[in-house]
mmCIF file of C-alpha atoms and ligand atoms in Angstrom:
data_model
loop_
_atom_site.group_PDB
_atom_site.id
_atom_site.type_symbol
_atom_site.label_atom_id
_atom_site.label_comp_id
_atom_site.label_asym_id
_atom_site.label_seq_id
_atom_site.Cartn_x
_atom_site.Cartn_y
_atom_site.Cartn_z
ATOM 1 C CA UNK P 1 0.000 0.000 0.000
ATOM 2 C CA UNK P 2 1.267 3.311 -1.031
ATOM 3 C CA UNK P 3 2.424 5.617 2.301
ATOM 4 C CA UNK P 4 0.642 9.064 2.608
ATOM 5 C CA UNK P 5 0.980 12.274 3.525
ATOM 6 C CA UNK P 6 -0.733 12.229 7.085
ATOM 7 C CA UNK P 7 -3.073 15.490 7.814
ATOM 8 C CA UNK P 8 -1.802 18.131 10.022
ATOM 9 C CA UNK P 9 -3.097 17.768 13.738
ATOM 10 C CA UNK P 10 -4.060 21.682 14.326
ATOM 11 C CA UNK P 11 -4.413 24.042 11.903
ATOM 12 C CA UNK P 12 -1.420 25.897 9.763
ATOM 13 C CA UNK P 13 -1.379 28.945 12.122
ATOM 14 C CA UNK P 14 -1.449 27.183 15.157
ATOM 15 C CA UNK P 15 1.894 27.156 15.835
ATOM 16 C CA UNK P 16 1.950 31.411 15.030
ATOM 17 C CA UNK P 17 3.819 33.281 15.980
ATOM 18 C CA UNK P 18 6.682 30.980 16.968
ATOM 19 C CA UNK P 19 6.004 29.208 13.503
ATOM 20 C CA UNK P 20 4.323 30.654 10.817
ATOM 21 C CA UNK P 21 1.487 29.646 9.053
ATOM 22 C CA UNK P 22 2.509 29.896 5.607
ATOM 23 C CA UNK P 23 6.159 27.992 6.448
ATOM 24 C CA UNK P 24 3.782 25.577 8.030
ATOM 25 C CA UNK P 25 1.082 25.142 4.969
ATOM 26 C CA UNK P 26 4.181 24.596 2.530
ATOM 27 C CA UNK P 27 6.415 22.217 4.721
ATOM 28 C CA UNK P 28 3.462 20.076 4.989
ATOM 29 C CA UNK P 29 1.672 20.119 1.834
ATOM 30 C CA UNK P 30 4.582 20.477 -0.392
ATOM 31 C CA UNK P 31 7.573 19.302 0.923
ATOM 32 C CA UNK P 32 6.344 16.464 3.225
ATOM 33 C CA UNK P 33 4.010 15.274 0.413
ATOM 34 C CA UNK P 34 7.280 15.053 -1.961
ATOM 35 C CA UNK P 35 9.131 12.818 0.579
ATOM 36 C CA UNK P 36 5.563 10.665 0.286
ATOM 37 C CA UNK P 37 6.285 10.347 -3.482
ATOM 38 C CA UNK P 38 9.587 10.050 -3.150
ATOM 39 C CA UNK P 39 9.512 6.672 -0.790
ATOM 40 C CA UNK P 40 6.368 5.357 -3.279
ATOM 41 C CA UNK P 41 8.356 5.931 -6.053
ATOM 42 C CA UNK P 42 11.841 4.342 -4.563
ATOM 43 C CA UNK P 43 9.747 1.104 -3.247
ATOM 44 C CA UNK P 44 8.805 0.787 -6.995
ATOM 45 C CA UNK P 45 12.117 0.951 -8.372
ATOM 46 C CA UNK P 46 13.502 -1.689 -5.413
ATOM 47 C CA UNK P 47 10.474 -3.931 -6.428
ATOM 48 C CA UNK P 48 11.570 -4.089 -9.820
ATOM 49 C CA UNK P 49 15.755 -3.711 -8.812
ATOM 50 C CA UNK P 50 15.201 -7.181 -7.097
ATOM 51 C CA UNK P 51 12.942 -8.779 -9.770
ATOM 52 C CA UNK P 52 15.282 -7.851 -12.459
ATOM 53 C CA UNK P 53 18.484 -9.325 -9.856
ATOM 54 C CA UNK P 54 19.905 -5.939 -10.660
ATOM 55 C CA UNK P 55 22.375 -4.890 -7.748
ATOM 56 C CA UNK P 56 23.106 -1.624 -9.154
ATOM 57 C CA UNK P 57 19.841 -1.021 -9.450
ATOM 58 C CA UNK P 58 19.179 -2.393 -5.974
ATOM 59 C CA UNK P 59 21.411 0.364 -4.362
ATOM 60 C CA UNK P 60 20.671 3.116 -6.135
ATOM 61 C CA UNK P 61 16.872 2.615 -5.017
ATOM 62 C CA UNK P 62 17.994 2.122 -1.391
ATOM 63 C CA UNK P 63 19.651 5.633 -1.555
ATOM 64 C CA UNK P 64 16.236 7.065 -2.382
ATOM 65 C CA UNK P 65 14.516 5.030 0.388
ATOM 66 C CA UNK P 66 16.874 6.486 3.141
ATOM 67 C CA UNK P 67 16.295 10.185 1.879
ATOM 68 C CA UNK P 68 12.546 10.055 1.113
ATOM 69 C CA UNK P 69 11.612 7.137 3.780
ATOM 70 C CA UNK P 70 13.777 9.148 6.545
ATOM 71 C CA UNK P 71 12.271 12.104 5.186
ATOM 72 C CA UNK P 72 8.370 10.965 5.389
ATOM 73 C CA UNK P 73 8.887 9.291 9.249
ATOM 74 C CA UNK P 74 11.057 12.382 10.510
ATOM 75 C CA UNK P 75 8.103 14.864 9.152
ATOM 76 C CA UNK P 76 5.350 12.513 10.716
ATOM 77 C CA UNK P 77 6.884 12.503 14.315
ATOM 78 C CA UNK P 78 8.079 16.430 14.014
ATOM 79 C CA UNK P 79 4.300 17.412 13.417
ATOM 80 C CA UNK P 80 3.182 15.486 16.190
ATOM 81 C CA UNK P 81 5.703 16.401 18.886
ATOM 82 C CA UNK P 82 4.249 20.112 17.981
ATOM 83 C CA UNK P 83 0.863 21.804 18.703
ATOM 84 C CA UNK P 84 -0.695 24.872 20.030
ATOM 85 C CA UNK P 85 -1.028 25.857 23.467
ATOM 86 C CA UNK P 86 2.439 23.720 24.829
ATOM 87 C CA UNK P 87 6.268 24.717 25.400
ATOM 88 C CA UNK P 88 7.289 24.961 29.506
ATOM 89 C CA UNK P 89 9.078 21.629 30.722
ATOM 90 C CA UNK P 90 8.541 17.776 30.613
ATOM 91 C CA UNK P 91 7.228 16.121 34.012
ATOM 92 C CA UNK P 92 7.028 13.087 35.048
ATOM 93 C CA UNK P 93 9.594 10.014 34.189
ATOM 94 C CA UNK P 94 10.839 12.010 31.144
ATOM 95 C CA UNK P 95 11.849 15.089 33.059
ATOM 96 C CA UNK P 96 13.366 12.916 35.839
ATOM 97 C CA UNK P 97 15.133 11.305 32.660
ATOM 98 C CA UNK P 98 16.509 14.704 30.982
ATOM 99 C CA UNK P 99 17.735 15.468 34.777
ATOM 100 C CA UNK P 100 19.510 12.334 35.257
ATOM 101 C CA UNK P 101 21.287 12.710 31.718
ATOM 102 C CA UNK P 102 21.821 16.837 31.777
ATOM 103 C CA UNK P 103 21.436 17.926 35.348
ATOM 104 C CA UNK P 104 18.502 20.273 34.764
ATOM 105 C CA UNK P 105 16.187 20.791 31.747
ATOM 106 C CA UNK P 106 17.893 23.770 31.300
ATOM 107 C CA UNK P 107 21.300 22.806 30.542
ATOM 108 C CA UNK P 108 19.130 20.346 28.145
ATOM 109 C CA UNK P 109 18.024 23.194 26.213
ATOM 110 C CA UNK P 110 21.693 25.486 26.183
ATOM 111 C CA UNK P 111 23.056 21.720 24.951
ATOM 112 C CA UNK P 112 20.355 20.737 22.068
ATOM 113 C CA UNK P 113 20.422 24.491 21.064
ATOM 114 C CA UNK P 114 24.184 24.342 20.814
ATOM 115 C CA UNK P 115 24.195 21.043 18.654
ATOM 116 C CA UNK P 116 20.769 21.642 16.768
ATOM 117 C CA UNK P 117 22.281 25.389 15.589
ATOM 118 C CA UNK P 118 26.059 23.807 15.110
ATOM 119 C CA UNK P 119 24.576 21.132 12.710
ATOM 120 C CA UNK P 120 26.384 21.772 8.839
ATOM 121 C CA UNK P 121 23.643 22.375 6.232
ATOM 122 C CA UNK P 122 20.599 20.766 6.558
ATOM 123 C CA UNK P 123 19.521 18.020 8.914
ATOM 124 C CA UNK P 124 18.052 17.686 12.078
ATOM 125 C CA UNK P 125 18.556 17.585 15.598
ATOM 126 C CA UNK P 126 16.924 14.930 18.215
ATOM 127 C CA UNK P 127 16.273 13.902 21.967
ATOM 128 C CA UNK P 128 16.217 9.912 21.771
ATOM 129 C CA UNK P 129 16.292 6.933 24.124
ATOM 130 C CA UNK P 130 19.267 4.938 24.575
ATOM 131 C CA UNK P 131 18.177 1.638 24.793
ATOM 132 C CA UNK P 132 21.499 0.111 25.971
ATOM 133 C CA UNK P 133 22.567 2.944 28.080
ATOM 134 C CA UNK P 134 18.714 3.548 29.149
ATOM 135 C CA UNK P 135 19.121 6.676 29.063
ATOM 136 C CA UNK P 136 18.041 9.647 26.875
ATOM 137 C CA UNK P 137 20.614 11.570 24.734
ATOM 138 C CA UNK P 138 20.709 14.105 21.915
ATOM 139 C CA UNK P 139 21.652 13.471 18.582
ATOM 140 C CA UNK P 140 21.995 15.209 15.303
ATOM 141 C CA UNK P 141 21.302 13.498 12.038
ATOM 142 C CA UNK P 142 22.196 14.876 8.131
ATOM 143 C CA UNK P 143 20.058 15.949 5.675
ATOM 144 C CA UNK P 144 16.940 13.155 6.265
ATOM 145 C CA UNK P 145 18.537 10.154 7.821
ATOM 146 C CA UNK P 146 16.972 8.965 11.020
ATOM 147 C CA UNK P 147 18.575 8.039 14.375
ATOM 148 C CA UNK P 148 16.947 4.964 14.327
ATOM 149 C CA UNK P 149 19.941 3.691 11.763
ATOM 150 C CA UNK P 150 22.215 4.046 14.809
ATOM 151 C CA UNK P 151 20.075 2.536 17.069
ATOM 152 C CA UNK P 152 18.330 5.278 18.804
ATOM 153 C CA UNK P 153 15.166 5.891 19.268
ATOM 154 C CA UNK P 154 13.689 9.050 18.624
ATOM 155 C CA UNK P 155 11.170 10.753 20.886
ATOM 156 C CA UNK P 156 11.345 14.410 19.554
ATOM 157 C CA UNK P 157 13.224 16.229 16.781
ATOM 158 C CA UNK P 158 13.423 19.696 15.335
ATOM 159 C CA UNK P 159 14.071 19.946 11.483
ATOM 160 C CA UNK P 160 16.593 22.606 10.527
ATOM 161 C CA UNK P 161 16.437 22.365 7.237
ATOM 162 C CA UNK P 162 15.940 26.158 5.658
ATOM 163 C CA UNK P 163 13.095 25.360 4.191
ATOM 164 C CA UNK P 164 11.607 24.753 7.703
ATOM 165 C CA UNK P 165 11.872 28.505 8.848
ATOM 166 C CA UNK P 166 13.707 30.776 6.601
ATOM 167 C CA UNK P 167 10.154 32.759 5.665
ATOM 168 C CA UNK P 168 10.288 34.350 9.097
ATOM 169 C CA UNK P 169 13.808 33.736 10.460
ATOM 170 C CA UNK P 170 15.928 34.382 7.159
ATOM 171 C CA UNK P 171 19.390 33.006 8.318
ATOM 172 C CA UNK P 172 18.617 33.508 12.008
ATOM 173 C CA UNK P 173 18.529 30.059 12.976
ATOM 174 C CA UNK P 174 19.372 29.962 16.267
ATOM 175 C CA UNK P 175 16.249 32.293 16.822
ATOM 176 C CA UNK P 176 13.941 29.937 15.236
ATOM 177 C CA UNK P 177 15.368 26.887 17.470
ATOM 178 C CA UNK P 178 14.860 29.282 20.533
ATOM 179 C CA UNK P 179 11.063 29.953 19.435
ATOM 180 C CA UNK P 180 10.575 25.815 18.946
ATOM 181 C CA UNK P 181 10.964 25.365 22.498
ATOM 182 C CA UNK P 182 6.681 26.862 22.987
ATOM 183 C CA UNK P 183 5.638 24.380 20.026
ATOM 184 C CA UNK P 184 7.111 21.126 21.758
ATOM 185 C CA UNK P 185 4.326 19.219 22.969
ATOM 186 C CA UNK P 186 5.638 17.641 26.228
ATOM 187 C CA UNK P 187 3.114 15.635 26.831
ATOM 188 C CA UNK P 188 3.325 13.772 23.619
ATOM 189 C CA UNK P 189 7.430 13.247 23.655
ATOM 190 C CA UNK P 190 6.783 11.924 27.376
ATOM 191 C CA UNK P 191 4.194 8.944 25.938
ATOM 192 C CA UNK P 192 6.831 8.442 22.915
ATOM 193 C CA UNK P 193 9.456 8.242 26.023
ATOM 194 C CA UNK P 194 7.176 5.834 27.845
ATOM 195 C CA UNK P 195 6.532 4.090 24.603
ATOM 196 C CA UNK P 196 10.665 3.372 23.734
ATOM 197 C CA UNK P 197 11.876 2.318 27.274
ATOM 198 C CA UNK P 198 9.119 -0.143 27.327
HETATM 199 MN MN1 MN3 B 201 11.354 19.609 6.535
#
């Protein structure tokens, strides 16, 4: 069955004025819905890479499944670790969690800021769980690859790819990861968090 493009949980100005709506409407509609094609289209060509025994063939459609199959799942979770009316600080086991790993939520933030705005062209930049360490940790990926090809699992990432908020921050990036922080939607990365450590 071919993947879609899942719908938007709020509206495209929900997230205003941290994220705007038009950055919003076009990241979704447009850009998410292209990594949807993208992974339909690269399933296709393996199907017929492996039919045909073609090895070539073969790899080159696995490149296009890890940019366009990275790209659809990291676009699913990112919209729903958003949503109007969140930001402040995680409770529960996952705050006890980011304590235990950073000392404080806020040294948590001054780190994924640090890594998130250090990250070299596009990519993104993720809290995950550690499921050897059981622990949670931060991790940067490139471009669209997912943590989940080194093992982690992620329970929140922010995309800082331009396209994601150059309409209202231009080359300010920093400024846009700064505004993230009232979009995250706490509640939902905690029930990911519960979800991973099992
Ligand atoms: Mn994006």
């Amino acid at each position: 069955m071919p993947h879609q493009l899942p719908n938007l949980p709020y509206d495209h100005a929900a997230l205003e004025p941290h994220i705007d709506a038009q950055t919003m409407q076009i990241h979704h509609s447009k850009h998410h819905q292209a990594y949807v094609n993208g992974l339909n289209a690269a399933e296709e060509a393996l199907r017929a890479a492996m039919e045909k025994g073609d090895a070539k063939a073969v790899v080159k459609a696995t490149a296009a499944l890890n940019f366009h199959g990275g790209g659809h799942a990291n676009h699913s979770l990112f919209w729903t670790i958003m949503g109007p009316k969140t930001g402040g600080e995680p409770g529960g086991d996952l705050g006890a969690a980011i304590k235990d790993a950073f000392g404080g939520f806020a040294n948590f933030k001054t780190v994924f800021e640090t890594q998130a705005t250090g990250i070299q062209g596009s990519g993104w930049a993720w809290l995950c769980w550690e499921p050897t360490t059981k622990s949670v940790v931060i991790a940067t990926t490139a471009n669209q690859d997912n943590p989940v090809k080194t093992g982690l699992v992620p329970l929140a990432g922010i995309d800082v790819w331009e396209h994601a908020y150059y309409l209202k921050y231009q080359n300010r990036r920093p400024d846009y990861i700064k505004a993230w922080w009232n979009v995250v939607a706490w509640e939902k990365v905690g029930q990911n968090f519960q979800q991973a450590r099992g």
